Coordinates of C-alpha atoms and ligand atoms in Angstrom, one line a residue:
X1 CA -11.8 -25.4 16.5
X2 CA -8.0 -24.7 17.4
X3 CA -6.4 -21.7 18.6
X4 CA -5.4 -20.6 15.4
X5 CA -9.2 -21.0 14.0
X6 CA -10.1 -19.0 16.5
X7 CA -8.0 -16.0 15.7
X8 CA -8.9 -16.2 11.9
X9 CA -10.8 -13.0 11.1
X10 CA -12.6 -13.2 9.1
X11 CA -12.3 -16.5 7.3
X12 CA -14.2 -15.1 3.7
X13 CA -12.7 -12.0 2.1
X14 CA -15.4 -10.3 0.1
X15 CA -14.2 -11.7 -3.3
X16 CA -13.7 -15.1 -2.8
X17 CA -17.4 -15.9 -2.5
X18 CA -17.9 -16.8 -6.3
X19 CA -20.8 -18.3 -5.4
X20 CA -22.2 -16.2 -3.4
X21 CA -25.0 -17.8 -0.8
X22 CA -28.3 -16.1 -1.5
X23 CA -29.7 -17.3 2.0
X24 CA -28.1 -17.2 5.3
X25 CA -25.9 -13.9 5.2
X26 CA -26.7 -12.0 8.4
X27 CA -26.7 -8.7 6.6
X28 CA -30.4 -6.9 6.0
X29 CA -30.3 -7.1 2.2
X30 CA -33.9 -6.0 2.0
X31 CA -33.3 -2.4 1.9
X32 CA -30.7 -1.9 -0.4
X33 CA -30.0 -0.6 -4.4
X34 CA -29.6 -2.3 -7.2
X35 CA -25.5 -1.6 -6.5
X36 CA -26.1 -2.8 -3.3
X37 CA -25.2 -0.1 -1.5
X38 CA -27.6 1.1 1.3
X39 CA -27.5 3.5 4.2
X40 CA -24.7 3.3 7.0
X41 CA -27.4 4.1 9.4
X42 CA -24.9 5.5 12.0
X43 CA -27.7 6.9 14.4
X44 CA -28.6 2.8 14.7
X45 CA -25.6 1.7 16.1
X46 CA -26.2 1.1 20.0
X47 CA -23.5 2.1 22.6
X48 CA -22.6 -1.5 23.2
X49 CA -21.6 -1.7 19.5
X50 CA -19.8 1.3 20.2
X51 CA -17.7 0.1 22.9
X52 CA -16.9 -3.3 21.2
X53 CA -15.6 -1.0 18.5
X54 CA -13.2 0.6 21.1
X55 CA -12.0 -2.5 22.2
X56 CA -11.3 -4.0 18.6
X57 CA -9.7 -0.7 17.9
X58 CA -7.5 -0.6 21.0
X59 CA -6.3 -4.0 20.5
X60 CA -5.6 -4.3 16.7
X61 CA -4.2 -0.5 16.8
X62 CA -1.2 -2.0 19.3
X63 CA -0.6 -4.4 17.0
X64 CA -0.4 -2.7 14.3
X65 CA 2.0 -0.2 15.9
X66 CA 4.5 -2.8 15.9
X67 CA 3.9 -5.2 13.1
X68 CA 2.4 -3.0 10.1
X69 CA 3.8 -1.7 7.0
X70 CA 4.4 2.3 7.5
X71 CA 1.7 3.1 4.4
X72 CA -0.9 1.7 6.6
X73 CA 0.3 3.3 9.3
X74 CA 0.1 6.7 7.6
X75 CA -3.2 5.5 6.3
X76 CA -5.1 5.4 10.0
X77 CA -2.8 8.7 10.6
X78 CA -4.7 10.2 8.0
X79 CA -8.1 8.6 8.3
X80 CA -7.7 10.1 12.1
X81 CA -10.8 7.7 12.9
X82 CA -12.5 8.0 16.5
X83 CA -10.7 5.1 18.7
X84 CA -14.0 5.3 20.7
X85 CA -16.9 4.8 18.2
X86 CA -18.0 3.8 14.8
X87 CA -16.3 5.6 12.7
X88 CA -19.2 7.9 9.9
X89 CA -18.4 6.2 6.3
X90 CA -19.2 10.0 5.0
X91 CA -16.3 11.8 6.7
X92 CA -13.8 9.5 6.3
X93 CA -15.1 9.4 2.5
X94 CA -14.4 12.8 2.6
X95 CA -10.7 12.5 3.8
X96 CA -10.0 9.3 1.4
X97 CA -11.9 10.9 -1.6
X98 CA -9.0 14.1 -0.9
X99 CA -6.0 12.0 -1.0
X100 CA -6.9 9.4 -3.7
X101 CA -10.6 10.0 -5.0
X102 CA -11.7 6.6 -3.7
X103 CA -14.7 7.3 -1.3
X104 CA -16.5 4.2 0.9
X105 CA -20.2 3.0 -0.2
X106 CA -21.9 1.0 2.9
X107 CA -23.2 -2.5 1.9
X108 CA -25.4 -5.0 3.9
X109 CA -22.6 -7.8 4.0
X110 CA -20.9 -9.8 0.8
X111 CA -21.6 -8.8 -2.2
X112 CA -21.3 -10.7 -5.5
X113 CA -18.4 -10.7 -7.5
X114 CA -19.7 -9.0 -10.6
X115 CA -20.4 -5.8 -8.0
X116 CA -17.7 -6.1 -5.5
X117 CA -15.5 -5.7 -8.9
X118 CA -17.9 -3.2 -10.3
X119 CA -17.6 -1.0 -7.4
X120 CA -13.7 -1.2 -7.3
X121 CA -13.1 -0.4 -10.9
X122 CA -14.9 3.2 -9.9
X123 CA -13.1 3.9 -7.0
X124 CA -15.8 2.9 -4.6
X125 CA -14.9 0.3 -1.6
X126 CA -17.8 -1.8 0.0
X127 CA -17.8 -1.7 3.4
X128 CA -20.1 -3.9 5.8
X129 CA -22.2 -1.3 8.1
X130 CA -22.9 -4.3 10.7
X131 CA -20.5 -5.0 13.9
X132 CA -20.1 -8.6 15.2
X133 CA -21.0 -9.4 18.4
X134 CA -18.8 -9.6 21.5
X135 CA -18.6 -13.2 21.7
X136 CA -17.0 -12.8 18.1
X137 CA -13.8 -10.5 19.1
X138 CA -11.4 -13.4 17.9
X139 CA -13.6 -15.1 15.0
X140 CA -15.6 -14.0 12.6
X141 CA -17.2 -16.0 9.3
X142 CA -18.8 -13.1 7.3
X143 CA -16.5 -9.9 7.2
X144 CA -17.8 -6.9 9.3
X145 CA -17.7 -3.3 10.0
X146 CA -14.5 -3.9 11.7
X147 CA -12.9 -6.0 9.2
X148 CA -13.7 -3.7 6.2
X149 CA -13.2 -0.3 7.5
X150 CA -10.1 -0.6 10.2
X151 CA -8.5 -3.8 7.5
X152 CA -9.2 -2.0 4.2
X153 CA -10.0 1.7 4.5
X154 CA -6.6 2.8 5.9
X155 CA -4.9 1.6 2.4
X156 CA -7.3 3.4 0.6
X157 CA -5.0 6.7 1.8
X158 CA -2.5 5.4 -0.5
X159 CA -2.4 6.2 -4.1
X160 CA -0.2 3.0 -5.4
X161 CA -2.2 0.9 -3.4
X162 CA -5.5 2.3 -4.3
X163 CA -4.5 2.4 -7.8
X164 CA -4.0 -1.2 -7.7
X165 CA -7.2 -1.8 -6.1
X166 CA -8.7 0.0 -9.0
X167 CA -7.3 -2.3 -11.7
X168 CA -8.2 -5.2 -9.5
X169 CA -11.7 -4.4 -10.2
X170 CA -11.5 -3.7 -13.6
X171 CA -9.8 -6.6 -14.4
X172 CA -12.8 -8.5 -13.1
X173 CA -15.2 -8.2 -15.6
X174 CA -12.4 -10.3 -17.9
X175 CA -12.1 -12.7 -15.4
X176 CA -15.8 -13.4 -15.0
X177 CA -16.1 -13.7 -18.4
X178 CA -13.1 -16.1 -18.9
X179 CA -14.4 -18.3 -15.4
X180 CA -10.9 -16.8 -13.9
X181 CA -12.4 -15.8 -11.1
X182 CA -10.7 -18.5 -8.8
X183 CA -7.2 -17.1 -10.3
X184 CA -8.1 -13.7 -9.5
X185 CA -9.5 -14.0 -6.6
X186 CA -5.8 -15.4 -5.0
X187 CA -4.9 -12.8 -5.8
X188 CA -7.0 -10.3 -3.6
X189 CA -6.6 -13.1 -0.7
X190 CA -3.0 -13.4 -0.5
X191 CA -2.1 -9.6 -1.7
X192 CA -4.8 -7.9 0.0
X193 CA -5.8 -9.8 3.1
X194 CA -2.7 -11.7 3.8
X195 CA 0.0 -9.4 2.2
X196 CA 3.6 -8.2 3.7
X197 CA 6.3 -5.9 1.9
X198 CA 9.6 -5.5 3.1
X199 CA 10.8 -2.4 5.1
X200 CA 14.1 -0.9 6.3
X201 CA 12.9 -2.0 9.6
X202 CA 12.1 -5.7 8.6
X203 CA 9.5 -7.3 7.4
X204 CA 5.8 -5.3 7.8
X205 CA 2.0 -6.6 7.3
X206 CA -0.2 -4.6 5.2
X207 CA -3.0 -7.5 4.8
X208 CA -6.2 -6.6 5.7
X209 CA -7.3 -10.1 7.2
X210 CA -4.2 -9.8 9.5
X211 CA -4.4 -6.9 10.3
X212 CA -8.0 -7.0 12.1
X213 CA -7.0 -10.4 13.2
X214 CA -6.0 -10.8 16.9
X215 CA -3.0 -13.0 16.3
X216 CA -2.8 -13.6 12.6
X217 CA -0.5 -10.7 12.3
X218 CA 2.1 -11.2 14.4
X219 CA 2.4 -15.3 13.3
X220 CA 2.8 -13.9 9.7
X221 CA 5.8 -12.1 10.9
X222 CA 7.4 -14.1 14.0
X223 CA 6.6 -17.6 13.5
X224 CA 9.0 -19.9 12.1
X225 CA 6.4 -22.2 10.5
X226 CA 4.9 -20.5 7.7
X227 CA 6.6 -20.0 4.1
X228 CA 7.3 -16.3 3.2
X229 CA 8.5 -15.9 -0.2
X230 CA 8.4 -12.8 -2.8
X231 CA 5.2 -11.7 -4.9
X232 CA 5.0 -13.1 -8.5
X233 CA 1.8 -13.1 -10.2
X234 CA 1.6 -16.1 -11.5
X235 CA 2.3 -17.9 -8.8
X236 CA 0.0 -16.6 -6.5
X237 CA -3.1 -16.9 -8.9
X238 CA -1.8 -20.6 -9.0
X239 CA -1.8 -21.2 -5.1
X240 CA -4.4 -22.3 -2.8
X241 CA -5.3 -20.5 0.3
X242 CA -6.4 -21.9 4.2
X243 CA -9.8 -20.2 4.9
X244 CA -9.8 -22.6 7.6
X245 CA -6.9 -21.6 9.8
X246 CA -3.9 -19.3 9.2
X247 CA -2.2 -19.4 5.9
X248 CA 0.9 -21.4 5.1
X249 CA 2.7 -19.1 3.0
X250 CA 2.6 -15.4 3.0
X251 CA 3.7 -13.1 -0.3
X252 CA 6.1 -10.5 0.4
X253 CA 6.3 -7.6 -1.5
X254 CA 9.5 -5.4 -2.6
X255 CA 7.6 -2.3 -2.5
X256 CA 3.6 -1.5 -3.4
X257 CA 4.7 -0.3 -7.1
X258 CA 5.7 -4.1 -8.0
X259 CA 2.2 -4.9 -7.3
X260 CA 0.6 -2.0 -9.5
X261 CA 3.0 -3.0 -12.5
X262 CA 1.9 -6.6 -12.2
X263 CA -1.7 -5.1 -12.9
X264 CA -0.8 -3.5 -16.0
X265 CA -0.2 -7.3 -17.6
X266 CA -2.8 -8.6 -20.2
X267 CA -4.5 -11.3 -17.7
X268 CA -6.2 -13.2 -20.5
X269 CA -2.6 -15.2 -22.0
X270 CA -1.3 -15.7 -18.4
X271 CA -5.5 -17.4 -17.5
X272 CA -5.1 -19.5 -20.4
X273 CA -1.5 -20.4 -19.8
X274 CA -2.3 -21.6 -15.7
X275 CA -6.1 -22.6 -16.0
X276 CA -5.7 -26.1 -17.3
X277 CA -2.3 -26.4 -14.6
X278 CA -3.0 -28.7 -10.7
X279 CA -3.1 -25.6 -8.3
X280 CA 0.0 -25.7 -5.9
X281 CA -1.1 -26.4 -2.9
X282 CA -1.0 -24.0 0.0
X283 CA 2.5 -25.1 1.5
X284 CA 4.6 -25.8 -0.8
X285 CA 7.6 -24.3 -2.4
X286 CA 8.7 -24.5 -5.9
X287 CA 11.4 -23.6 -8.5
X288 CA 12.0 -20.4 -9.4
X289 CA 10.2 -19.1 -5.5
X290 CA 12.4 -16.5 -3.9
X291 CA 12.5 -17.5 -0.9
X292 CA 12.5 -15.3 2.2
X293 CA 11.9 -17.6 4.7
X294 CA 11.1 -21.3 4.2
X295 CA 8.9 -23.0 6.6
X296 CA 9.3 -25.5 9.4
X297 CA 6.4 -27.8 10.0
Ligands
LIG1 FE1 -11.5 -8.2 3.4

């Protein structure tokens, strides 16, 4: 495993797991609903976890300070979350639910599509209530409490953002039904996990599997070998992603409202226009790309 392997967190996002395993999953999906949702369980959580929590925070907080886009900022401003434990899914509900009526619902790990876009389309966000272990600061395979809460939940402040996340999920069901899923799905990997949006100060990462990453974030800003180019739909639900390593090309957005607008789109013509088409692979560039930055390998 290289460097950059290592510092991959977490290699899955929720939605990309179209078929999702049944066995294996290190969540405790034995006492859950029929949504999936079950108890946080906060009283559970042992002072160790506690104090990895601190560290994570600590660590990812400094690098946000520098590297992340001002709305997440904001968002952790609001959220006000303890740096020193867990934080309660119920009382930051209550401060999301009062900016944007999104509230969190615990889950025991990944979720299958049909519900992860079920959930989104009313307002809810799944978030893992278990924390990885300390030998997993720097790589992680199944997303965690860390991932979903300090990656996700700060977004959830904002309203364009979390009205995007909305139509995300109800565009789902349309996607299932069409076997889109693989064209949707880019979309949440490389403009929720991986996303950046220009600033006045530069260019900022808002992408949640960056942003909880130990060194993702900064290489999707600094380094010269990775492609940045500007968000069009189509052509991310036509590229392939890196699960494996950090991505090759990064989507920048002009500002969160381009994103929203590309949601109000009819999906069905643009899935049967791109379906049949070879996907483009993960590092290219191609006509019609504005590019901001192309890359050197
Ligand atoms: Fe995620």
């Amino acid at each position: 495993m290289s460097d950059a392997q290592q510092s991959v967190s977490p290699a899955i996002p929720e939605v990309a797991i179209s078929n999702m395993p049944t066995t294996g999953l290190r969540g405790d999906y034995a006492h859950m609903g029929a949504d999936y949702t079950t108890a946080q369980n906060w009283d559970g959580y042992s002072r160790a976890e506690h104090r990895l929590w601190a560290r994570l925070y600590q660590r990812q907080a400094r690098i946000a300070e520098r590297y992340a886009a001002d709305a997440f900022l904001a968002g952790l401003h609001h959220l006000n979350m303890p740096m020193d434990r867990i934080p309660r899914f119920d009382q930051a509900s209550e401060t999301i639910h009062r900016r944007t009526r999104w509230q969190i619902v615990a889950v025991p790990g990944l979720i299958p599509d049909d519900v992860f876009f079920a959930h989104l389309s009313k307002r809810q966000f799944p978030v893992t209530v278990w924390l990885r272990k300390p030998e997993e600061m720097d790589y992680l395979v199944e997303p965690d409490v860390f991932h979903d809460f300090f990656g996700h939940v700060p977004l959830l402040t904002q309203p364009v953002f979390a009205d995007y996340l909305q139509e995300y999920g109800r565009k789902g069901a349309e996607a299932l039904d069409m076997k889109a899923t693989r064209l949707l799905a880019r979309l949440f990997w490389y403009m929720v996990e991986f996303g950046l949006i220009k600033s006045a100060d530069g260019i900022k990462a808002y992408g949640a599997g960056m942003l909880s990453s130990a060194t993702e974030t900064a290489y999707s800003i600094d380094s010269p070998i990775p492609n940045r180019i500007m968000f069009r739909l189509e052509r991310v639900m036509q590229t392939d992603y890196r699960i494996d390593d950090f991505q090759s090309t990064y989507f920048v957005l002009e500002r969160f409202e381009d994103l929203f607008n590309a949601m109000r789109r009819p999906f069905a013509p643009i899935y049967r226009a791109i379906s049949s088409r070879a996907p483009i692979s993960a590092d290219a560039i191609v006509e019609n790309d504005i590019v901001v930055h192309a890359g050197r390998r």
